[in-house]
CSV table of C-alpha atoms and ligand atoms in Angstrom, one decimal:
chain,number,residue,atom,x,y,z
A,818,UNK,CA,0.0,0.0,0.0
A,819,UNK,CA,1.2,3.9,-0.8
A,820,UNK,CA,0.3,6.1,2.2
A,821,UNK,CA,-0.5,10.0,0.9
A,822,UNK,CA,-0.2,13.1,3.2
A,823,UNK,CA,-2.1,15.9,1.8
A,824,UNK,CA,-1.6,19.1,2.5
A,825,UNK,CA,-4.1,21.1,1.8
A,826,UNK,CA,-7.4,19.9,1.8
A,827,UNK,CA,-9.8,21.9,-0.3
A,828,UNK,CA,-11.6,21.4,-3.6
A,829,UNK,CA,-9.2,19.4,-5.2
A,830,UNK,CA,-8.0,17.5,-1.9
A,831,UNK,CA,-11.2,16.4,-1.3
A,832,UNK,CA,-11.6,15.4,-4.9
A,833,UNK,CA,-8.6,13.6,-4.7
A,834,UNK,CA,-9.6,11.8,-1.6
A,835,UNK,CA,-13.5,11.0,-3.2
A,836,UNK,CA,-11.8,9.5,-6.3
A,837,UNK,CA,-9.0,7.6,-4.4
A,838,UNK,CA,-12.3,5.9,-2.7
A,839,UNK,CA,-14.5,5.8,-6.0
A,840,UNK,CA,-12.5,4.2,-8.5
A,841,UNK,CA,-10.2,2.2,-6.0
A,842,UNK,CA,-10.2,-1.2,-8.1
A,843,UNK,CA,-9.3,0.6,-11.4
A,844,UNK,CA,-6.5,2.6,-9.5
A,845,UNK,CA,-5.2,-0.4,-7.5
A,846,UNK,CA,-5.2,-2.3,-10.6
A,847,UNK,CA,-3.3,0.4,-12.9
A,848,UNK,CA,-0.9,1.2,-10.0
A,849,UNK,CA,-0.5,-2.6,-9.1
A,850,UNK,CA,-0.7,-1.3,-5.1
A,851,UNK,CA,-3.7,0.5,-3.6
A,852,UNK,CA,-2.8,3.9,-2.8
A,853,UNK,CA,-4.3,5.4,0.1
A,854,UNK,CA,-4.8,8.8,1.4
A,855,UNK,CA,-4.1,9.1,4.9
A,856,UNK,CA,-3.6,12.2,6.7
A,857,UNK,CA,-4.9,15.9,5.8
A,858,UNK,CA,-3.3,19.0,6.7
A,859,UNK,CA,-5.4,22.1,6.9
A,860,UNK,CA,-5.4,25.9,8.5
A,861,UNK,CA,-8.9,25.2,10.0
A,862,UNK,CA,-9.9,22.3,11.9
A,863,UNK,CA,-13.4,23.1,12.5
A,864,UNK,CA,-14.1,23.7,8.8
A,865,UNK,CA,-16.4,21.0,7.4
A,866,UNK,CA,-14.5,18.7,5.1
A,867,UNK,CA,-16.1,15.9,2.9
A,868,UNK,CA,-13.6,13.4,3.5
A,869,UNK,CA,-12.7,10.5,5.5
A,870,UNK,CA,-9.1,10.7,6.6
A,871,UNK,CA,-7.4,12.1,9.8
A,872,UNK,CA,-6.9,15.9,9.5
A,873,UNK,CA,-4.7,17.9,11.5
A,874,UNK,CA,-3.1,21.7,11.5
A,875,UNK,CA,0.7,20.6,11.8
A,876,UNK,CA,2.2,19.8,8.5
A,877,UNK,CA,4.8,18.2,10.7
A,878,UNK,CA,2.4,15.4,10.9
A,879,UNK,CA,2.3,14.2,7.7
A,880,UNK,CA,6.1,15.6,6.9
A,881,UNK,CA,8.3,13.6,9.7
A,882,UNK,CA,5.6,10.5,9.8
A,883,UNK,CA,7.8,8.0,8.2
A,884,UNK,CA,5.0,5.7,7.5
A,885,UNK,CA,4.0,8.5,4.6
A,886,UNK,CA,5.6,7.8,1.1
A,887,UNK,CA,3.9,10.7,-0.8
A,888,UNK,CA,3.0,14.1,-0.4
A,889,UNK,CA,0.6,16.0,-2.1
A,890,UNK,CA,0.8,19.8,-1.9
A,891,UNK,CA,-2.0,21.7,-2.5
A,892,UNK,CA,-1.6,24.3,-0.1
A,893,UNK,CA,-1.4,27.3,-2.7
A,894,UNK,CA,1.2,30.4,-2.5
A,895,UNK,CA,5.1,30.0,-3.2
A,896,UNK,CA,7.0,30.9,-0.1
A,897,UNK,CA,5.1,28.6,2.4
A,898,UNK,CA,4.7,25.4,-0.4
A,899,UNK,CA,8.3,26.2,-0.9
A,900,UNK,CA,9.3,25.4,2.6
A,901,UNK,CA,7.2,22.0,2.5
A,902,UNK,CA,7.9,20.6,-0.3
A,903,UNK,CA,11.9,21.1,0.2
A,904,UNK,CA,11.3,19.1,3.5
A,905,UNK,CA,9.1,16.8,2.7
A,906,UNK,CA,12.1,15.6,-0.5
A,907,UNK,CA,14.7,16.2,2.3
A,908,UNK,CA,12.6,13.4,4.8
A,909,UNK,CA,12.9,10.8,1.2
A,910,UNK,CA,8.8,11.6,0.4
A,911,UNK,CA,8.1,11.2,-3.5
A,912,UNK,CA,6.1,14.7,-3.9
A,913,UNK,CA,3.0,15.5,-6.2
A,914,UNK,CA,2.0,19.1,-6.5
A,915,UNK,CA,-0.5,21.2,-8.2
A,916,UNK,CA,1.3,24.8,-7.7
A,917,UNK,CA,2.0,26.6,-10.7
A,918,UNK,CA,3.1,29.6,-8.6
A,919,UNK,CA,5.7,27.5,-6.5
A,920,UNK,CA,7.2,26.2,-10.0
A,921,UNK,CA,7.2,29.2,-11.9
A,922,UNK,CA,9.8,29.8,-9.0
A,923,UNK,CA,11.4,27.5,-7.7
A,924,UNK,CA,11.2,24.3,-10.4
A,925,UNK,CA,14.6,23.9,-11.0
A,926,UNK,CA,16.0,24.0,-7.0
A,927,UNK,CA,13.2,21.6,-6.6
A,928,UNK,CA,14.2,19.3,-8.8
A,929,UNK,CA,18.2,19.4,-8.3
A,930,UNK,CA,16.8,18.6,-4.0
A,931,UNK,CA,14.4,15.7,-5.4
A,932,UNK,CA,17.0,14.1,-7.3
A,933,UNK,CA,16.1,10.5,-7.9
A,934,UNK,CA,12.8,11.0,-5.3
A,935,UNK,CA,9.5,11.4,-7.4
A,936,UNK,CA,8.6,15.3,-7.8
A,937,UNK,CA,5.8,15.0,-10.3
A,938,UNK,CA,3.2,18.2,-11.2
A,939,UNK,CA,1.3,17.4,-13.8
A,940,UNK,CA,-2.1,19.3,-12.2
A,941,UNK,CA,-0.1,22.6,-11.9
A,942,UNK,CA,-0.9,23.3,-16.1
A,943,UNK,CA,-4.3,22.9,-17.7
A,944,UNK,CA,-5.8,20.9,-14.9
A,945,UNK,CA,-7.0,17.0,-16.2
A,946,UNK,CA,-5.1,17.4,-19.6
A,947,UNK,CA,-2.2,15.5,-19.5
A,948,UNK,CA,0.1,17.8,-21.0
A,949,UNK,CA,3.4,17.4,-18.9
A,950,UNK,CA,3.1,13.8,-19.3
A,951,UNK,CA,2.6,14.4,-23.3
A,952,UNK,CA,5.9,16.8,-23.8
A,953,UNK,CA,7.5,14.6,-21.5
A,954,UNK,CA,6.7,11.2,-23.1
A,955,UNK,CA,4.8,11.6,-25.9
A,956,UNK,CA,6.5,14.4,-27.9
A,957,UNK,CA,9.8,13.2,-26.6
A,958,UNK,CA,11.3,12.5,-30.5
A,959,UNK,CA,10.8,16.0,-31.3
A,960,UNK,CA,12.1,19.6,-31.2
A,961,UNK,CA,9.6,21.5,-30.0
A,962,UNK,CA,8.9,24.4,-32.5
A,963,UNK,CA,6.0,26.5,-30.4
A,964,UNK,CA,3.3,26.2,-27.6
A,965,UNK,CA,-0.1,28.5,-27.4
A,966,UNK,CA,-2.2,27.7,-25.1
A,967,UNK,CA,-5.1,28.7,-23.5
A,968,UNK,CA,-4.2,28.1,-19.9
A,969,UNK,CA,-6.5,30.1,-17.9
A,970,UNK,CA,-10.2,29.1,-18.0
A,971,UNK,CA,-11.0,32.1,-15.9
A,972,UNK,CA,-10.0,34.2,-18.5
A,973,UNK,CA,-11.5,32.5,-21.5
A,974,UNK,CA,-14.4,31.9,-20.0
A,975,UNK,CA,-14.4,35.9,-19.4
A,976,UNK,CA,-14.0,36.8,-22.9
A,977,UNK,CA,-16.4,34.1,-24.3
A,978,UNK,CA,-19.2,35.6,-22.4
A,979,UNK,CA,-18.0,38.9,-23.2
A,980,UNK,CA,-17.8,38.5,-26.8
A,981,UNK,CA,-21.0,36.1,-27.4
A,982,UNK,CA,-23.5,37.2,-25.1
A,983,UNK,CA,-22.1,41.3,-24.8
A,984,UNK,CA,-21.7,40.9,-20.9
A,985,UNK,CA,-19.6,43.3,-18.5
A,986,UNK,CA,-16.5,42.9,-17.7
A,987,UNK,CA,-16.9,43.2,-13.6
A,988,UNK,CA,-20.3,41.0,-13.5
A,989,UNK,CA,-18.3,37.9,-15.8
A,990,UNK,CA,-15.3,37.9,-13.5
A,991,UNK,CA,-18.0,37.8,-10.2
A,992,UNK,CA,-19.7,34.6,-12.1
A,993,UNK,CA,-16.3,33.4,-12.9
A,994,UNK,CA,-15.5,33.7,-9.2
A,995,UNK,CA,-19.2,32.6,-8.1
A,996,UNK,CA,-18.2,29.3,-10.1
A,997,UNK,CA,-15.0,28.2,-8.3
A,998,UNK,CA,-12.6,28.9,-11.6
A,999,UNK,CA,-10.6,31.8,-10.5
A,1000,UNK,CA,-7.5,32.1,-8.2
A,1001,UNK,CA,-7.7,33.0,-4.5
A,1002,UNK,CA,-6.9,36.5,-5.6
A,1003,UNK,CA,-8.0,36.9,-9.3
A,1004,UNK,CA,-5.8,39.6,-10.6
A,1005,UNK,CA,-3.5,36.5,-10.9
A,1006,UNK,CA,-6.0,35.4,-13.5
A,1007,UNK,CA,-7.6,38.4,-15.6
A,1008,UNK,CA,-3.5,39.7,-14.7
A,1009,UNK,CA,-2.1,36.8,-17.2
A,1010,UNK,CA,-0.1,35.9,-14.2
A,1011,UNK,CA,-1.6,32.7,-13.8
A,1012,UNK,CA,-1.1,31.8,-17.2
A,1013,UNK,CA,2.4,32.9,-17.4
A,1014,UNK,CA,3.5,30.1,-14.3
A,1015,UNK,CA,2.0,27.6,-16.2
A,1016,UNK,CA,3.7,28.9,-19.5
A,1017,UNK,CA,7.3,29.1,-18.0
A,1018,UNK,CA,6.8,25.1,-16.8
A,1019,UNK,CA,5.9,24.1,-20.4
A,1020,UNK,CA,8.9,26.6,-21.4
A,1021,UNK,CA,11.1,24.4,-18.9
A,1022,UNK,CA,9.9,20.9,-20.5
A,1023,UNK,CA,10.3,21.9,-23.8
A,1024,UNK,CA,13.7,23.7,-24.2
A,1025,UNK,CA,15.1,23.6,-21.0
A,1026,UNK,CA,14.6,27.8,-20.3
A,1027,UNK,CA,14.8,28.8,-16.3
A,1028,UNK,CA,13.0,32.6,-17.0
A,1029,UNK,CA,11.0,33.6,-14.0
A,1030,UNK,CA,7.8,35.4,-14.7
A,1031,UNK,CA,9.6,38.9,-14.0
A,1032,UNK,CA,12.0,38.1,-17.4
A,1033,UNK,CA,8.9,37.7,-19.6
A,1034,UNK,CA,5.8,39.9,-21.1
A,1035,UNK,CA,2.8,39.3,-19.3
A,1036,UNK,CA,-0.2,41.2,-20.2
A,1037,UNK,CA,-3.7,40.5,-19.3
A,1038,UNK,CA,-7.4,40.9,-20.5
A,1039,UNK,CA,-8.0,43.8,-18.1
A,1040,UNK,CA,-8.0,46.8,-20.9
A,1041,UNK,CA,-10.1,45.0,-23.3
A,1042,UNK,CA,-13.4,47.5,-24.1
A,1043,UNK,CA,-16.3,47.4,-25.9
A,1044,UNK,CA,-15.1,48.2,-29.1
A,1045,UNK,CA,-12.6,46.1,-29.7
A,1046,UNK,CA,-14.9,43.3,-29.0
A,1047,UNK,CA,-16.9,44.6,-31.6
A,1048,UNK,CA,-13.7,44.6,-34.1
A,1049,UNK,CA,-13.1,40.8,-33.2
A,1050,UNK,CA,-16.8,40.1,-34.3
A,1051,UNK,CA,-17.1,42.2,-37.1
A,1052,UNK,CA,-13.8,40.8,-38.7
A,1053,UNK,CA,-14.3,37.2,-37.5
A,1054,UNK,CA,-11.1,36.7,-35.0
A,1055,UNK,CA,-11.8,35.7,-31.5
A,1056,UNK,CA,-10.3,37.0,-29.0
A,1057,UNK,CA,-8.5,34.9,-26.3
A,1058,UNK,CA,-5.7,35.4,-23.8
A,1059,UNK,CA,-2.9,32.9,-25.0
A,1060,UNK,CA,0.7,31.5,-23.5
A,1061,UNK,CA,3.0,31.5,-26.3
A,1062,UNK,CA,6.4,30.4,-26.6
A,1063,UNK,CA,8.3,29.7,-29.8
A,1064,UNK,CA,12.4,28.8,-30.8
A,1065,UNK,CA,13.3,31.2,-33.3
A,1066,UNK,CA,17.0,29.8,-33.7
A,1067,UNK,CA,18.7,30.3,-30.7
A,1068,UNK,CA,16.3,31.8,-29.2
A,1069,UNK,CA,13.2,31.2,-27.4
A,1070,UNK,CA,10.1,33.8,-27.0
A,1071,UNK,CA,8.0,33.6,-23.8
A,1072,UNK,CA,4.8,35.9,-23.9
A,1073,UNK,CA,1.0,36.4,-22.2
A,1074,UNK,CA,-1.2,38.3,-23.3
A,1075,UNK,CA,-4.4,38.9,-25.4
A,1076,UNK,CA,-4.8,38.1,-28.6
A,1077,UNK,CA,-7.0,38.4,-32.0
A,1078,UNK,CA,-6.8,34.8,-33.7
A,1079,UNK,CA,-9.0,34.2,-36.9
A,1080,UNK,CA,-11.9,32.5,-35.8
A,1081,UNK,CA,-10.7,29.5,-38.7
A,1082,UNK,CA,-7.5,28.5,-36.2
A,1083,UNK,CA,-8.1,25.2,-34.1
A,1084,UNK,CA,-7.7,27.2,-31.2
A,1085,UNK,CA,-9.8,29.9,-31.3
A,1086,UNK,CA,-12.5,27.4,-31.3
A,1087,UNK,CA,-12.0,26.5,-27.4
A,1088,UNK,CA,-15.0,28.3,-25.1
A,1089,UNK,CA,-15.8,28.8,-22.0
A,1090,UNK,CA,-13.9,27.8,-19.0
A,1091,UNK,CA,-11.9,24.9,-20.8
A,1092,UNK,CA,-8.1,24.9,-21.6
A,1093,UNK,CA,-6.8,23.7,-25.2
A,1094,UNK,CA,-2.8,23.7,-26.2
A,1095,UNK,CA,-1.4,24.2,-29.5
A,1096,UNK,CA,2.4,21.5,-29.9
A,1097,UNK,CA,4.3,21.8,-32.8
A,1098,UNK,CA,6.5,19.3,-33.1
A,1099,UNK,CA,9.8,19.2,-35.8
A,1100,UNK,CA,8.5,15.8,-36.3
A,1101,UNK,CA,4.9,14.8,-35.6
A,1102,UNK,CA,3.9,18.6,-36.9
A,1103,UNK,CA,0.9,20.2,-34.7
A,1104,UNK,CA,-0.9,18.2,-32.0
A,1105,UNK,CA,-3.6,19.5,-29.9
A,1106,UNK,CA,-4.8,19.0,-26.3
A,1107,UNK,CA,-8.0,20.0,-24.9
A,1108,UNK,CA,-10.1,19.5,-21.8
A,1109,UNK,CA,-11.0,20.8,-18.3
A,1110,UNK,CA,-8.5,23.4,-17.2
A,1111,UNK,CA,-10.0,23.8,-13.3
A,1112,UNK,CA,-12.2,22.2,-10.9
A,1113,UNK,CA,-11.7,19.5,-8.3
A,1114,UNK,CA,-12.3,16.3,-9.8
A,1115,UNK,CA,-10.2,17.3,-13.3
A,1116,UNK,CA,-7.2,18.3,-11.2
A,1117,UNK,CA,-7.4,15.9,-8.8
A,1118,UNK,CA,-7.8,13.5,-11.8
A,1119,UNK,CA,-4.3,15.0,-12.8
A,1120,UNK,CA,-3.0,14.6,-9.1
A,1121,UNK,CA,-3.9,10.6,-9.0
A,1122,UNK,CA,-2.4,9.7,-12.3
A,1123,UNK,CA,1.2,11.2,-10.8
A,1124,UNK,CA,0.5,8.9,-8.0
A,1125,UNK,CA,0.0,5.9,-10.1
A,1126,UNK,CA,2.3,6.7,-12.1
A,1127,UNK,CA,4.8,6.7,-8.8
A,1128,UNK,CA,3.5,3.1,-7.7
A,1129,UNK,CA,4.6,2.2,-10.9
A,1130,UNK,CA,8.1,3.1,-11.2
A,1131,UNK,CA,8.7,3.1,-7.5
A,1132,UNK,CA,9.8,5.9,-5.4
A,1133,UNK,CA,13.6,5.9,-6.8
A,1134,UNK,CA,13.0,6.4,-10.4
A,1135,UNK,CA,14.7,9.5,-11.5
A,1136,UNK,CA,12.0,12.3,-12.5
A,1137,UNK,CA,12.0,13.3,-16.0
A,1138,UNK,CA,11.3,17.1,-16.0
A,1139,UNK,CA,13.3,20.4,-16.0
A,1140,UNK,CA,16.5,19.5,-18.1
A,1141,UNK,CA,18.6,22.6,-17.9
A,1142,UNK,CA,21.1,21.6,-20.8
A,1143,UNK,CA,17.8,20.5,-23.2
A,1144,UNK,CA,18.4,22.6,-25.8
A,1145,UNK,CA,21.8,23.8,-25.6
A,1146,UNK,CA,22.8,28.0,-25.9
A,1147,UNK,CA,19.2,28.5,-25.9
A,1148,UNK,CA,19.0,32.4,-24.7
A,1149,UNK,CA,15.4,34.4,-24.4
A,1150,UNK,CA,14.2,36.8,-26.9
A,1151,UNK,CA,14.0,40.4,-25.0
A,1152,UNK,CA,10.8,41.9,-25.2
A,1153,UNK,CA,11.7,44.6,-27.2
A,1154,UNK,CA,12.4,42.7,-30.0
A,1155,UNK,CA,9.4,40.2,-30.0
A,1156,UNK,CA,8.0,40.5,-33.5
A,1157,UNK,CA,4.7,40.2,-34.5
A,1158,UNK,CA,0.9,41.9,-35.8
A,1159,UNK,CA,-0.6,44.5,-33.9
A,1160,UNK,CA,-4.1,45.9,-33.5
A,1161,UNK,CA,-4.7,49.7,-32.6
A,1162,UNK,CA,-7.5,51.6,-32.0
A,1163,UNK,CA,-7.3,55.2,-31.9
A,1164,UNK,CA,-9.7,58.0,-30.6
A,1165,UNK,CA,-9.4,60.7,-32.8
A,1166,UNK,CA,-10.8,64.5,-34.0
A,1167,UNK,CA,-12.6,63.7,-37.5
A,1168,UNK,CA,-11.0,66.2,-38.9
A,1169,UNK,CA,-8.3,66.9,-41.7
A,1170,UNK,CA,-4.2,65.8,-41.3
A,1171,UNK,CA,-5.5,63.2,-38.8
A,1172,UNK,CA,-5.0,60.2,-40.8
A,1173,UNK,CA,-1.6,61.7,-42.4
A,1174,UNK,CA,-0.5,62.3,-39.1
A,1175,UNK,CA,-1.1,58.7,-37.9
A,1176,UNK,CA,0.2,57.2,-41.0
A,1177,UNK,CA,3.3,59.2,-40.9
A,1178,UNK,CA,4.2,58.4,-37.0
A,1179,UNK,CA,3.8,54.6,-37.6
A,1180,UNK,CA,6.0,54.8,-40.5
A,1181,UNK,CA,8.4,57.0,-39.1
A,1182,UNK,CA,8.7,53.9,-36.7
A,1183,UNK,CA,8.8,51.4,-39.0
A,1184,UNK,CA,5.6,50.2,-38.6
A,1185,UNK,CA,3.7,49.1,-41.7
A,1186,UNK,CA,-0.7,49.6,-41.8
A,1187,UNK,CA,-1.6,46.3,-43.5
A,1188,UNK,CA,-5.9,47.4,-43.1
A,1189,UNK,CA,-8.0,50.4,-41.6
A,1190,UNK,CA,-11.2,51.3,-41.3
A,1191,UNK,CA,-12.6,54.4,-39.7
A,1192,UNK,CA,-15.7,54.5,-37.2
A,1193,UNK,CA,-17.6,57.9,-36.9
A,1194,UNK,CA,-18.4,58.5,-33.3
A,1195,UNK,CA,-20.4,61.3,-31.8
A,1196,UNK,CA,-18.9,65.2,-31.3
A,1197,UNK,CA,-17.6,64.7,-34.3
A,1198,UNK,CA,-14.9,62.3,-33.2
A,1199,UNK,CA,-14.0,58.7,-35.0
A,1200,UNK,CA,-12.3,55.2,-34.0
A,1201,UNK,CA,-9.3,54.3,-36.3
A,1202,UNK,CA,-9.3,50.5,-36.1
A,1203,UNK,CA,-5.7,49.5,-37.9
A,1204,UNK,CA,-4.0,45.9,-37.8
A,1205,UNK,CA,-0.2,46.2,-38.9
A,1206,UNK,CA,2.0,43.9,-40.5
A,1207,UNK,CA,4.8,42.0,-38.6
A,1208,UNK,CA,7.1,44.6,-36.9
A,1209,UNK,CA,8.5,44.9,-33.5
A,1210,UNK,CA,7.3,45.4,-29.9
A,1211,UNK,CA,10.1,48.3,-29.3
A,1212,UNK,CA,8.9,49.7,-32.2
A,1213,UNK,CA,4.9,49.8,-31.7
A,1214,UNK,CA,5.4,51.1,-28.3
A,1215,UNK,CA,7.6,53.9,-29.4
A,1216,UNK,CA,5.1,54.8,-32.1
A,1217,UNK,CA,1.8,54.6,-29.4
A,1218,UNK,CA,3.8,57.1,-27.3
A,1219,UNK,CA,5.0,59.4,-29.7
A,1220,UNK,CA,1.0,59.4,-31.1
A,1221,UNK,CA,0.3,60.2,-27.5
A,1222,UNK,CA,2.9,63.2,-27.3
A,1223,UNK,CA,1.8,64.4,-30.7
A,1224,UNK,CA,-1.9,64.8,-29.3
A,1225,UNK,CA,-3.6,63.8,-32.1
A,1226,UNK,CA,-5.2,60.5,-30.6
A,1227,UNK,CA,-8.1,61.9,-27.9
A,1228,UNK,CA,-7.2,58.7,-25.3
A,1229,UNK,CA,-4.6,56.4,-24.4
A,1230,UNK,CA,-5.0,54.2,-27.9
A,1231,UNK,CA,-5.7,50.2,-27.5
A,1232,UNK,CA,-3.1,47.9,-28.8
A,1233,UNK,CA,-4.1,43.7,-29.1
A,1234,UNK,CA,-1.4,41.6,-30.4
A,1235,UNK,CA,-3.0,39.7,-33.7
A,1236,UNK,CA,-1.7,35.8,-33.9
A,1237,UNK,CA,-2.3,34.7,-37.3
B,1176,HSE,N1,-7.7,30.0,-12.0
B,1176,HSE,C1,-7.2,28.9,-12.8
B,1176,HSE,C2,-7.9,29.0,-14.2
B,1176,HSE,C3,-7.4,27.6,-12.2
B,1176,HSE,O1,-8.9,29.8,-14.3
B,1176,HSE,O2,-7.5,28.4,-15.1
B,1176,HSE,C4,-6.7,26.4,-12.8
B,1176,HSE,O3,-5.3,26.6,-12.7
């Protein structure tokens, strides 16, 4: 029998626990040993918990009981989990966690203190779809060329509703809180922070890159408006907050933020709250992976197959995950030079010069206008909606602020990144 500690008993611990008890003979028979959850750590004892194992509120309980051989952190944060986790290696426990935060930090010191001790994660991205396992194993013949994915279901589930059914911003991210999806503070969602831990792991799998959230561009879906919902629509994109990183020869790009896709790509076909991922391989070309993103039993459905996966091998297998030398001189792209299309939209006086002025400052930056289409407004103002063609980040920020100096946009102008 395995004995499992779980710190950290909330939605997903209790799911873990309910499934652990639901489908026992299919688990026992895939692991070849049942695997038993034993011992619960949580802040508050006197908090109702649907489960049937011994709770405490000293993580020393599970963490120094020798008779535990995994842990399962689910405690949230990165600080705290940090702490745990290193002990709970140190003591010789095989560890299973769900926290993207604590691995967007602290993945590669992890690992080097697991060493040949089970450290498996495969909840912390895109919940129940078993994407770790599939860049680990699966995709394991090929360079990776580039990962999107949409791995926030708070956040697409946000701009779905906002999109199809004209909702507000404030009362979708209430429903999206009402409905268990978003973090414990959600500015880590609608922020594209949440996204961007879970980007920097798939980074780490697939060329070996130890950035920290701080060395990448992470934008969220907190300035979208009205009218540039209205562009996605009437031009058929969708609009969708995506993880993206890419090798561009030596060099690997790392971004969040919004994006216009055309409403034709695979991806932008993914509602709601689920997650979907985007692989291209050198050799198997583009594979995709879709399913629940959040919730307790798709998570916790993530959490059990690590543990089975740990019967199986036994505790001494060496982990296959963050591989430093991967993808050798591999360096990051700086923001300034990520490439790619752009969307503006500028408030403008209808009046004479306008145009030539805007024209003029985007090419004065480099910055070719591949479409526009001007929107009257009242007071005899007007919307310039504009996509570019492929140019640089440095560049398209220069040219928003020097339009700002100039004076002739009205408002700080609206810039989505278009992925085509
Ligand atoms: N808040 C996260 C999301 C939960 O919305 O995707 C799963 O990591």
């Amino acid at each position: 029998m395995l004995k499992i500690g779980i710190i950290g008993v909330g939605t997903v611990g209790q799911s873990v626990c309910q499934i652990l008890e639901e489908n026992k003979d299919i688990i026992t028979a895939r692991a070849g040993v049942e695997i038993k959850p034993m011992i619960g750590a949580v802040n508050n004892l006197s908090k109702k918990r649907d489960v049937n194992i011994k709770l405490t509120d000293n993580i020393d309980d599970i963490l120094e009981d020798k008779d535990i051989d995994i842990v399962v952190e689910l405690m949230g944060g990165i600080e705290e989990p940090y702490k745990v986790v290193k002990k709970a290696l140190k003591n010789g426990k095989a560890v299973v966690t769900a926290n993207k935060a604590l691995l967007a930090y602290h993945r590669y010191e992890l690992q080097d203190i697991a060493g040949d001790t089970a450290f498996e994660f495969e909840a912390a991205v895109a919940g129940g779809i078993p994407i770790i396992t599939a860049l680990r194993e699966g995709l394991g013949a090929n360079h990776i060329q580039s990962i999107k994915g949409i791995i926030n279901g708070t956040c697409n589930y946000m701009l779905d509703k906002m999109i199809k059914e004209g909702i507000e911003y404030d009362i979708i991210l209430k429903e999206a809180q009402d409905l268990g999806y978003a973090e414990a503070d959600p500015t880590f969602d609608v922020g594209g922070f949440d996204a961007a831990h879970k980007l920097l792991i798939l980074a780490s799998l697939a060329y070996g890159i130890d950035a920290k959230p701080e060395d990448i561009l992470i934008e969220g879906i907190d300035n979208i408006q009205k009218e540039d919902i209205e562009f996605a629509k009437e031009f058929n994109y969708s609009l969708k907050l995506l993880g993206i990183t890419k090798k561009i020869g030596d060099k690997v790009e790392l971004r969040v933020h919004t994006v216009l896709i055309p409403n034709s790509e695979m991806i932008a076909k993914i509602d709601g709250v689920m997650n979907g991922v985007s692989v291209v391989g050198d050799k198997v070309g583009e594979t995709l992976y879709y399913g629940a993103g959040a919730g307790g039993d798709a998570t916790a459905s993530a959490v059990i197959a690590n543990l089975i996966d740990i019967a199986r091998k036994g505790k001494g297998s060496p982990m296959l995950g963050f591989t430093k030398s991967l993808e050798d001189g591999l360096s990051l792209v700086d923001i300034d030079d990520i490439e790619t299309k752009y969307y503006l939209r500028l408030e403008v006086d209808d009046k004479s010069g306008v145009l030539a002025k805007i024209a003029q400052t985007l090419g004065d930056n480099n910055i070719s206008i591949k479409t526009m289409l001007q929107k009257s407004a009242s007071n005899n103002k007007a919307n310039i909606l504009l996509s570019t063609h492929t140019c640089k980040e440095k560049n398209i920020k220069d040219a928003i602020k020097d339009l700002e100096n100039s004076k002739v946009v009205l408002s700080k102008p609206a810039m989505i990144r278009i992925e085509e």
